[in-house]
mmCIF file of C-alpha atoms in Angstrom:
data_model
loop_
_atom_site.group_PDB
_atom_site.id
_atom_site.type_symbol
_atom_site.label_atom_id
_atom_site.label_comp_id
_atom_site.label_asym_id
_atom_site.label_seq_id
_atom_site.Cartn_x
_atom_site.Cartn_y
_atom_site.Cartn_z
ATOM 1 C CA UNK A 1 7.097 7.363 -2.250
ATOM 2 C CA UNK A 2 5.133 9.857 -4.292
ATOM 3 C CA UNK A 3 6.938 12.695 -6.009
ATOM 4 C CA UNK A 4 5.984 16.165 -4.773
ATOM 5 C CA UNK A 5 5.892 19.205 -7.001
ATOM 6 C CA UNK A 6 7.000 22.717 -6.092
ATOM 7 C CA UNK A 7 3.454 23.501 -4.943
ATOM 8 C CA UNK A 8 3.502 20.688 -2.380
ATOM 9 C CA UNK A 9 1.047 18.515 -4.314
ATOM 10 C CA UNK A 10 1.830 14.926 -5.226
ATOM 11 C CA UNK A 11 1.314 12.947 -8.395
ATOM 12 C CA UNK A 12 -1.014 10.584 -6.528
ATOM 13 C CA UNK A 13 -4.382 10.970 -8.276
ATOM 14 C CA UNK A 14 -6.061 7.969 -6.669
ATOM 15 C CA UNK A 15 -8.880 7.909 -4.129
ATOM 16 C CA UNK A 16 -6.487 7.165 -1.278
ATOM 17 C CA UNK A 17 -6.754 10.480 0.557
ATOM 18 C CA UNK A 18 -10.538 10.054 0.609
ATOM 19 C CA UNK A 19 -10.537 6.526 2.044
ATOM 20 C CA UNK A 20 -7.473 6.437 4.325
ATOM 21 C CA UNK A 21 -5.828 8.584 6.962
ATOM 22 C CA UNK A 22 -2.111 9.131 6.451
ATOM 23 C CA UNK A 23 -0.029 9.263 9.620
ATOM 24 C CA UNK A 24 2.723 11.849 9.870
ATOM 25 C CA UNK A 25 6.312 10.731 10.292
ATOM 26 C CA UNK A 26 9.535 9.960 8.477
ATOM 27 C CA UNK A 27 8.669 7.496 5.703
ATOM 28 C CA UNK A 28 12.239 6.315 5.159
ATOM 29 C CA UNK A 29 12.994 5.722 8.843
ATOM 30 C CA UNK A 30 9.752 3.766 9.245
ATOM 31 C CA UNK A 31 10.408 1.788 6.066
ATOM 32 C CA UNK A 32 13.905 0.852 7.256
ATOM 33 C CA UNK A 33 12.520 -0.270 10.640
ATOM 34 C CA UNK A 34 10.237 -2.894 9.064
ATOM 35 C CA UNK A 35 11.266 -6.545 8.575
ATOM 36 C CA UNK A 36 12.615 -7.400 5.092
ATOM 37 C CA UNK A 37 9.452 -9.262 3.990
ATOM 38 C CA UNK A 38 7.278 -6.244 4.763
ATOM 39 C CA UNK A 39 9.684 -3.844 3.039
ATOM 40 C CA UNK A 40 9.568 -6.085 -0.041
ATOM 41 C CA UNK A 41 5.763 -6.048 -0.035
ATOM 42 C CA UNK A 42 5.703 -2.243 0.326
ATOM 43 C CA UNK A 43 7.996 -1.973 -2.711
ATOM 44 C CA UNK A 44 5.565 -4.140 -4.685
ATOM 45 C CA UNK A 45 2.399 -2.306 -3.630
ATOM 46 C CA UNK A 46 0.453 -0.895 -6.596
ATOM 47 C CA UNK A 47 0.441 2.491 -4.842
ATOM 48 C CA UNK A 48 2.692 4.142 -2.266
ATOM 49 C CA UNK A 49 1.855 2.010 0.756
ATOM 50 C CA UNK A 50 2.660 4.810 3.218
ATOM 51 C CA UNK A 51 5.492 3.390 5.298
ATOM 52 C CA UNK A 52 4.546 5.315 8.455
ATOM 53 C CA UNK A 53 1.098 3.701 8.431
ATOM 54 C CA UNK A 54 2.602 0.255 7.851
ATOM 55 C CA UNK A 55 5.171 0.738 10.616
ATOM 56 C CA UNK A 56 2.475 1.954 13.045
ATOM 57 C CA UNK A 57 0.348 -1.114 12.301
ATOM 58 C CA UNK A 58 3.428 -3.364 12.550
ATOM 59 C CA UNK A 59 4.304 -2.060 16.027
ATOM 60 C CA UNK A 60 0.751 -2.481 17.313
ATOM 61 C CA UNK A 61 0.307 -5.981 15.880
ATOM 62 C CA UNK A 62 3.769 -7.134 16.968
ATOM 63 C CA UNK A 63 2.991 -6.161 20.569
ATOM 64 C CA UNK A 64 -0.303 -8.049 20.426
ATOM 65 C CA UNK A 65 0.661 -11.142 18.420
ATOM 66 C CA UNK A 66 4.428 -11.481 18.296
ATOM 67 C CA UNK A 67 6.605 -10.969 15.237
ATOM 68 C CA UNK A 68 5.686 -13.942 13.035
ATOM 69 C CA UNK A 69 1.897 -13.678 13.357
ATOM 70 C CA UNK A 70 2.039 -9.882 13.143
ATOM 71 C CA UNK A 71 4.010 -10.086 9.932
ATOM 72 C CA UNK A 72 1.531 -12.510 8.331
ATOM 73 C CA UNK A 73 -1.373 -10.316 9.410
ATOM 74 C CA UNK A 74 0.294 -7.175 8.041
ATOM 75 C CA UNK A 75 0.985 -8.831 4.690
ATOM 76 C CA UNK A 76 -2.726 -9.735 4.437
ATOM 77 C CA UNK A 77 -3.655 -6.190 5.497
ATOM 78 C CA UNK A 78 -1.434 -4.673 2.796
ATOM 79 C CA UNK A 79 -3.041 -6.952 0.198
ATOM 80 C CA UNK A 80 -6.517 -5.904 1.350
ATOM 81 C CA UNK A 81 -5.609 -2.200 1.328
ATOM 82 C CA UNK A 82 -4.244 -2.543 -2.183
ATOM 83 C CA UNK A 83 -7.408 -4.338 -3.331
ATOM 84 C CA UNK A 84 -9.619 -1.621 -1.831
ATOM 85 C CA UNK A 85 -7.492 1.174 -3.322
ATOM 86 C CA UNK A 86 -7.565 -0.382 -6.771
ATOM 87 C CA UNK A 87 -11.338 -0.895 -6.572
ATOM 88 C CA UNK A 88 -11.916 2.718 -5.466
ATOM 89 C CA UNK A 89 -9.709 4.058 -8.256
ATOM 90 C CA UNK A 90 -11.400 1.830 -10.854
ATOM 91 C CA UNK A 91 -14.841 3.010 -9.700
ATOM 92 C CA UNK A 92 -13.751 6.650 -9.817
ATOM 93 C CA UNK A 93 -12.370 6.104 -13.328
ATOM 94 C CA UNK A 94 -15.586 4.375 -14.411
ATOM 95 C CA UNK A 95 -17.720 7.273 -13.121
ATOM 96 C CA UNK A 96 -15.515 9.861 -14.805
ATOM 97 C CA UNK A 97 -15.034 8.172 -18.188
ATOM 98 C CA UNK A 98 -18.018 5.765 -18.362
ATOM 99 C CA UNK A 99 -15.576 2.972 -19.147
ATOM 100 C CA UNK A 100 -13.639 0.319 -17.300
ATOM 101 C CA UNK A 101 -10.155 1.169 -16.111
ATOM 102 C CA UNK A 102 -7.944 -0.109 -18.972
ATOM 103 C CA UNK A 103 -5.737 -2.086 -16.562
ATOM 104 C CA UNK A 104 -8.809 -3.922 -15.244
ATOM 105 C CA UNK A 105 -10.420 -4.306 -18.676
ATOM 106 C CA UNK A 106 -7.219 -6.031 -19.835
ATOM 107 C CA UNK A 107 -7.292 -8.226 -16.701
ATOM 108 C CA UNK A 108 -3.720 -7.200 -15.999
ATOM 109 C CA UNK A 109 -2.155 -8.030 -12.658
ATOM 110 C CA UNK A 110 -0.008 -5.948 -10.346
ATOM 111 C CA UNK A 111 3.630 -6.615 -11.126
ATOM 112 C CA UNK A 112 5.511 -8.338 -8.318
ATOM 113 C CA UNK A 113 9.148 -9.213 -7.875
ATOM 114 C CA UNK A 114 10.127 -12.810 -8.428
ATOM 115 C CA UNK A 115 9.878 -15.006 -5.343
ATOM 116 C CA UNK A 116 13.309 -16.360 -4.473
ATOM 117 C CA UNK A 117 13.663 -19.639 -2.671
ATOM 118 C CA UNK A 118 16.092 -20.050 0.203
#
């Protein structure tokens, strides 16, 4: 999760607050309530993936689709959110500095944990 300062601000300087709505709730409780595969993906997200939002989406999709399909859909949704967030941040950086975001210019990828087999 993002680190808050004494003034209540966070170190999150991305475009996230402009493009998403953050649901209120206990991030850690929601994170712990998610299946292991979703928790892993949240840990790997390029930004704080907002566990309350993920848990809210998980509950709604699980009721509609069942656990397995809901989990696959949520993993795709997290990937799409991350892609949109990175694109918005890169565009904001480009407007501000008239240059490509160094991470994108270097064609670097988001670091992920190693996939472990069975």
